[in-house]
């Protein structure tokens, strides 16, 4: 049984549809604008960054896109990471294991792939909070492209505010993130 720390309430779902940054359809343009370290959330985003010549410093995948299994070609292309681990994280939640893995992945000098058994959709929020200033978190905006969230104070505050309004124990979430 996963140790769920936060759960997404229905009332926040619409607010989460608002992107945390500009939307790109051109991987090269996104990479030209991205900061360091580069964190990818989602299989298709990770795939496009790797195909564009950049292995993310941290990537989170769940082998799903829009609630369907990703193409085998996508799964096969996602590689080249120094470290890989698997964590359990049910849909619409953030577990203690996932939060700690995001923190450890951001702090690591190695590139890290976190394979999520469940769903990684909400991982962009804690990633923005824990990433250093100047970092970039990239995640997919369904049917639109890739969102480039610059980890500046405004993005960190927005992500933190969203996490604080989730059901569960936000204080514990921030402790697990080291924030």
PDB file of C-alpha atoms in Angstrom:
ATOM      1  CA  UNK A   1       0.000   0.000   0.000  1.00  0.00           C
ATOM      2  CA  UNK A   2       1.606   3.284  -1.078  1.00  0.00           C
ATOM      3  CA  UNK A   3       2.095   6.024   1.497  1.00  0.00           C
ATOM      4  CA  UNK A   4      -0.067   8.766  -0.044  1.00  0.00           C
ATOM      5  CA  UNK A   5       0.899  12.231   1.192  1.00  0.00           C
ATOM      6  CA  UNK A   6      -1.241  14.418  -1.099  1.00  0.00           C
ATOM      7  CA  UNK A   7      -4.309  13.781  -3.198  1.00  0.00           C
ATOM      8  CA  UNK A   8      -5.735  16.020  -5.915  1.00  0.00           C
ATOM      9  CA  UNK A   9      -9.187  17.367  -5.012  1.00  0.00           C
ATOM     10  CA  UNK A  10     -11.751  17.874  -7.781  1.00  0.00           C
ATOM     11  CA  UNK A  11     -11.725  21.646  -7.210  1.00  0.00           C
ATOM     12  CA  UNK A  12      -8.090  22.006  -8.341  1.00  0.00           C
ATOM     13  CA  UNK A  13      -8.349  20.020 -11.584  1.00  0.00           C
ATOM     14  CA  UNK A  14      -9.296  23.001 -13.777  1.00  0.00           C
ATOM     15  CA  UNK A  15      -6.576  25.177 -12.254  1.00  0.00           C
ATOM     16  CA  UNK A  16      -3.976  22.529 -13.098  1.00  0.00           C
ATOM     17  CA  UNK A  17      -4.909  22.788 -16.779  1.00  0.00           C
ATOM     18  CA  UNK A  18      -3.314  26.264 -16.832  1.00  0.00           C
ATOM     19  CA  UNK A  19       0.311  25.729 -17.950  1.00  0.00           C
ATOM     20  CA  UNK A  20       3.189  26.812 -15.695  1.00  0.00           C
ATOM     21  CA  UNK A  21       5.006  28.315 -18.671  1.00  0.00           C
ATOM     22  CA  UNK A  22       5.056  28.641 -22.462  1.00  0.00           C
ATOM     23  CA  UNK A  23       4.020  25.705 -24.655  1.00  0.00           C
ATOM     24  CA  UNK A  24       6.459  24.457 -27.303  1.00  0.00           C
ATOM     25  CA  UNK A  25       5.935  22.129 -30.239  1.00  0.00           C
ATOM     26  CA  UNK A  26       9.558  22.428 -31.421  1.00  0.00           C
ATOM     27  CA  UNK A  27      11.993  20.446 -29.256  1.00  0.00           C
ATOM     28  CA  UNK A  28      15.061  22.332 -30.483  1.00  0.00           C
ATOM     29  CA  UNK A  29      13.485  25.682 -29.578  1.00  0.00           C
ATOM     30  CA  UNK A  30      12.515  24.362 -26.135  1.00  0.00           C
ATOM     31  CA  UNK A  31      16.024  23.043 -25.501  1.00  0.00           C
ATOM     32  CA  UNK A  32      17.524  26.375 -26.579  1.00  0.00           C
ATOM     33  CA  UNK A  33      15.412  28.132 -23.938  1.00  0.00           C
ATOM     34  CA  UNK A  34      15.697  25.527 -21.153  1.00  0.00           C
ATOM     35  CA  UNK A  35      17.782  26.006 -18.038  1.00  0.00           C
ATOM     36  CA  UNK A  36      19.847  23.534 -16.032  1.00  0.00           C
ATOM     37  CA  UNK A  37      19.173  21.051 -14.620  1.00  0.00           C
ATOM     38  CA  UNK A  38      16.494  19.805 -17.013  1.00  0.00           C
ATOM     39  CA  UNK A  39      13.651  17.767 -15.515  1.00  0.00           C
ATOM     40  CA  UNK A  40      11.142  15.935 -17.723  1.00  0.00           C
ATOM     41  CA  UNK A  41       7.748  14.685 -16.582  1.00  0.00           C
ATOM     42  CA  UNK A  42       6.048  12.276 -18.970  1.00  0.00           C
ATOM     43  CA  UNK A  43       6.982   9.654 -21.504  1.00  0.00           C
ATOM     44  CA  UNK A  44       6.409  11.725 -24.649  1.00  0.00           C
ATOM     45  CA  UNK A  45       8.291  14.733 -23.263  1.00  0.00           C
ATOM     46  CA  UNK A  46      11.214  12.524 -22.205  1.00  0.00           C
ATOM     47  CA  UNK A  47      11.191  10.824 -25.610  1.00  0.00           C
ATOM     48  CA  UNK A  48      11.237  14.129 -27.519  1.00  0.00           C
ATOM     49  CA  UNK A  49      14.066  15.542 -25.387  1.00  0.00           C
ATOM     50  CA  UNK A  50      16.176  12.406 -25.880  1.00  0.00           C
ATOM     51  CA  UNK A  51      15.402  12.395 -29.615  1.00  0.00           C
ATOM     52  CA  UNK A  52      16.440  16.077 -29.618  1.00  0.00           C
ATOM     53  CA  UNK A  53      19.856  15.067 -28.257  1.00  0.00           C
ATOM     54  CA  UNK A  54      19.392  15.817 -24.543  1.00  0.00           C
ATOM     55  CA  UNK A  55      19.009  13.194 -21.824  1.00  0.00           C
ATOM     56  CA  UNK A  56      17.189  14.975 -18.988  1.00  0.00           C
ATOM     57  CA  UNK A  57      18.945  15.211 -15.632  1.00  0.00           C
ATOM     58  CA  UNK A  58      15.789  13.727 -14.111  1.00  0.00           C
ATOM     59  CA  UNK A  59      12.877  12.127 -15.958  1.00  0.00           C
ATOM     60  CA  UNK A  60       9.650  10.613 -14.691  1.00  0.00           C
ATOM     61  CA  UNK A  61       7.712   8.199 -16.899  1.00  0.00           C
ATOM     62  CA  UNK A  62       4.780   5.816 -16.443  1.00  0.00           C
ATOM     63  CA  UNK A  63       4.672   4.163 -19.893  1.00  0.00           C
ATOM     64  CA  UNK A  64       1.345   5.903 -20.555  1.00  0.00           C
ATOM     65  CA  UNK A  65       0.246   8.852 -22.648  1.00  0.00           C
ATOM     66  CA  UNK A  66      -3.289  10.225 -22.448  1.00  0.00           C
ATOM     67  CA  UNK A  67      -4.307   7.131 -20.429  1.00  0.00           C
ATOM     68  CA  UNK A  68      -3.055   4.674 -23.082  1.00  0.00           C
ATOM     69  CA  UNK A  69       0.154   2.670 -23.319  1.00  0.00           C
ATOM     70  CA  UNK A  70       2.958   4.455 -25.145  1.00  0.00           C
ATOM     71  CA  UNK A  71       4.280   3.035 -28.373  1.00  0.00           C
ATOM     72  CA  UNK A  72       7.057   0.453 -27.982  1.00  0.00           C
ATOM     73  CA  UNK A  73       9.371   2.709 -30.001  1.00  0.00           C
ATOM     74  CA  UNK A  74       8.951   5.444 -27.378  1.00  0.00           C
ATOM     75  CA  UNK A  75       9.652   3.087 -24.475  1.00  0.00           C
ATOM     76  CA  UNK A  76      12.699   1.639 -26.262  1.00  0.00           C
ATOM     77  CA  UNK A  77      14.127   5.120 -26.944  1.00  0.00           C
ATOM     78  CA  UNK A  78      13.905   6.221 -23.306  1.00  0.00           C
ATOM     79  CA  UNK A  79      17.311   5.297 -21.985  1.00  0.00           C
ATOM     80  CA  UNK A  80      20.837   6.504 -21.435  1.00  0.00           C
ATOM     81  CA  UNK A  81      20.311   7.353 -17.761  1.00  0.00           C
ATOM     82  CA  UNK A  82      22.968   6.728 -15.112  1.00  0.00           C
ATOM     83  CA  UNK A  83      20.408   5.493 -12.582  1.00  0.00           C
ATOM     84  CA  UNK A  84      16.897   4.055 -12.836  1.00  0.00           C
ATOM     85  CA  UNK A  85      14.370   3.287 -10.142  1.00  0.00           C
ATOM     86  CA  UNK A  86      10.711   2.340  -9.892  1.00  0.00           C
ATOM     87  CA  UNK A  87       8.241   3.896  -7.459  1.00  0.00           C
ATOM     88  CA  UNK A  88       4.541   3.340  -6.874  1.00  0.00           C
ATOM     89  CA  UNK A  89       2.251   6.359  -7.201  1.00  0.00           C
ATOM     90  CA  UNK A  90      -1.497   5.954  -7.814  1.00  0.00           C
ATOM     91  CA  UNK A  91      -3.379   8.352 -10.102  1.00  0.00           C
ATOM     92  CA  UNK A  92      -4.140  11.845  -8.733  1.00  0.00           C
ATOM     93  CA  UNK A  93      -1.759  11.406  -5.779  1.00  0.00           C
ATOM     94  CA  UNK A  94       1.758  12.155  -4.619  1.00  0.00           C
ATOM     95  CA  UNK A  95       3.299   9.431  -2.449  1.00  0.00           C
ATOM     96  CA  UNK A  96       6.156   9.745   0.027  1.00  0.00           C
ATOM     97  CA  UNK A  97       8.299   7.486  -2.156  1.00  0.00           C
ATOM     98  CA  UNK A  98       7.751   9.616  -5.258  1.00  0.00           C
ATOM     99  CA  UNK A  99       8.417  12.899  -3.434  1.00  0.00           C
ATOM    100  CA  UNK A 100      11.650  11.535  -1.928  1.00  0.00           C
ATOM    101  CA  UNK A 101      12.712  10.134  -5.325  1.00  0.00           C
ATOM    102  CA  UNK A 102      12.166  13.538  -6.978  1.00  0.00           C
ATOM    103  CA  UNK A 103      14.249  15.243  -4.255  1.00  0.00           C
ATOM    104  CA  UNK A 104      17.030  12.664  -4.559  1.00  0.00           C
ATOM    105  CA  UNK A 105      16.967  12.835  -8.365  1.00  0.00           C
ATOM    106  CA  UNK A 106      17.274  16.623  -8.379  1.00  0.00           C
ATOM    107  CA  UNK A 107      20.139  16.490  -5.853  1.00  0.00           C
ATOM    108  CA  UNK A 108      22.006  13.707  -7.693  1.00  0.00           C
ATOM    109  CA  UNK A 109      24.973  14.332  -9.959  1.00  0.00           C
ATOM    110  CA  UNK A 110      23.785  11.405 -12.088  1.00  0.00           C
ATOM    111  CA  UNK A 111      20.995  11.430 -14.638  1.00  0.00           C
ATOM    112  CA  UNK A 112      18.026   9.580 -13.146  1.00  0.00           C
ATOM    113  CA  UNK A 113      14.970   7.893 -14.645  1.00  0.00           C
ATOM    114  CA  UNK A 114      12.050   7.314 -12.288  1.00  0.00           C
ATOM    115  CA  UNK A 115       9.651   4.725 -13.687  1.00  0.00           C
ATOM    116  CA  UNK A 116       6.320   5.329 -11.964  1.00  0.00           C
ATOM    117  CA  UNK A 117       4.023   2.382 -11.385  1.00  0.00           C
ATOM    118  CA  UNK A 118       0.750   4.291 -11.545  1.00  0.00           C
ATOM    119  CA  UNK A 119       0.776   7.922 -12.672  1.00  0.00           C
ATOM    120  CA  UNK A 120       3.392  10.684 -12.750  1.00  0.00           C
ATOM    121  CA  UNK A 121       1.123  13.540 -13.883  1.00  0.00           C
ATOM    122  CA  UNK A 122       1.337  15.612 -10.681  1.00  0.00           C
ATOM    123  CA  UNK A 123       5.137  15.247 -10.356  1.00  0.00           C
ATOM    124  CA  UNK A 124       5.794  18.537 -12.166  1.00  0.00           C
ATOM    125  CA  UNK A 125       4.573  20.484  -9.120  1.00  0.00           C
ATOM    126  CA  UNK A 126       7.015  19.071  -6.536  1.00  0.00           C
ATOM    127  CA  UNK A 127       9.748  19.090  -9.196  1.00  0.00           C
ATOM    128  CA  UNK A 128       9.316  22.859  -9.666  1.00  0.00           C
ATOM    129  CA  UNK A 129       9.363  23.382  -5.886  1.00  0.00           C
ATOM    130  CA  UNK A 130      12.527  21.333  -5.266  1.00  0.00           C
ATOM    131  CA  UNK A 131      14.522  22.277  -8.389  1.00  0.00           C
ATOM    132  CA  UNK A 132      17.154  24.993  -8.034  1.00  0.00           C
ATOM    133  CA  UNK A 133      16.501  28.458  -9.440  1.00  0.00           C
ATOM    134  CA  UNK A 134      17.357  28.482 -13.116  1.00  0.00           C
ATOM    135  CA  UNK A 135      16.284  24.855 -13.646  1.00  0.00           C
ATOM    136  CA  UNK A 136      13.554  23.871 -16.085  1.00  0.00           C
ATOM    137  CA  UNK A 137      10.722  21.386 -15.664  1.00  0.00           C
ATOM    138  CA  UNK A 138       9.170  20.191 -18.917  1.00  0.00           C
ATOM    139  CA  UNK A 139       5.839  18.378 -19.000  1.00  0.00           C
ATOM    140  CA  UNK A 140       3.203  17.622 -21.589  1.00  0.00           C
ATOM    141  CA  UNK A 141       0.083  19.675 -22.240  1.00  0.00           C
ATOM    142  CA  UNK A 142      -2.288  17.155 -23.906  1.00  0.00           C
ATOM    143  CA  UNK A 143      -2.901  17.875 -27.596  1.00  0.00           C
ATOM    144  CA  UNK A 144      -0.897  21.137 -27.390  1.00  0.00           C
ATOM    145  CA  UNK A 145       2.799  20.420 -26.815  1.00  0.00           C
ATOM    146  CA  UNK A 146       5.433  20.661 -24.108  1.00  0.00           C
ATOM    147  CA  UNK A 147       5.268  23.177 -21.264  1.00  0.00           C
ATOM    148  CA  UNK A 148       8.586  24.738 -20.220  1.00  0.00           C
ATOM    149  CA  UNK A 149       8.322  25.786 -16.573  1.00  0.00           C
ATOM    150  CA  UNK A 150      11.237  27.979 -15.556  1.00  0.00           C
ATOM    151  CA  UNK A 151      11.979  27.353 -11.878  1.00  0.00           C
ATOM    152  CA  UNK A 152      11.867  30.978 -10.805  1.00  0.00           C
ATOM    153  CA  UNK A 153      10.226  32.344  -7.654  1.00  0.00           C
ATOM    154  CA  UNK A 154       6.845  32.913  -9.346  1.00  0.00           C
ATOM    155  CA  UNK A 155       6.627  29.311 -10.633  1.00  0.00           C
ATOM    156  CA  UNK A 156       7.828  27.927  -7.301  1.00  0.00           C
ATOM    157  CA  UNK A 157       5.181  29.949  -5.445  1.00  0.00           C
ATOM    158  CA  UNK A 158       2.408  28.815  -7.803  1.00  0.00           C
ATOM    159  CA  UNK A 159       3.445  25.153  -7.514  1.00  0.00           C
ATOM    160  CA  UNK A 160       3.754  25.457  -3.741  1.00  0.00           C
ATOM    161  CA  UNK A 161       0.284  27.048  -3.527  1.00  0.00           C
ATOM    162  CA  UNK A 162      -1.261  24.226  -5.558  1.00  0.00           C
ATOM    163  CA  UNK A 163       0.414  21.594  -3.367  1.00  0.00           C
ATOM    164  CA  UNK A 164      -0.759  23.381  -0.191  1.00  0.00           C
ATOM    165  CA  UNK A 165      -4.372  23.210  -1.417  1.00  0.00           C
ATOM    166  CA  UNK A 166      -4.317  19.462  -2.055  1.00  0.00           C
ATOM    167  CA  UNK A 167      -5.938  17.029   0.335  1.00  0.00           C
ATOM    168  CA  UNK A 168      -3.556  15.357   2.766  1.00  0.00           C
ATOM    169  CA  UNK A 169      -0.441  16.602   4.522  1.00  0.00           C
ATOM    170  CA  UNK A 170       1.291  19.431   2.600  1.00  0.00           C
ATOM    171  CA  UNK A 171       3.689  20.054   5.486  1.00  0.00           C
ATOM    172  CA  UNK A 172       4.954  16.473   5.259  1.00  0.00           C
ATOM    173  CA  UNK A 173       5.245  16.808   1.473  1.00  0.00           C
ATOM    174  CA  UNK A 174       7.516  19.841   1.843  1.00  0.00           C
ATOM    175  CA  UNK A 175       9.577  18.005   4.502  1.00  0.00           C
ATOM    176  CA  UNK A 176      10.063  15.072   2.109  1.00  0.00           C
ATOM    177  CA  UNK A 177      11.162  17.549  -0.577  1.00  0.00           C
ATOM    178  CA  UNK A 178      13.591  19.169   1.850  1.00  0.00           C
ATOM    179  CA  UNK A 179      11.686  22.456   1.545  1.00  0.00           C
TER     180      UNK A 179
END
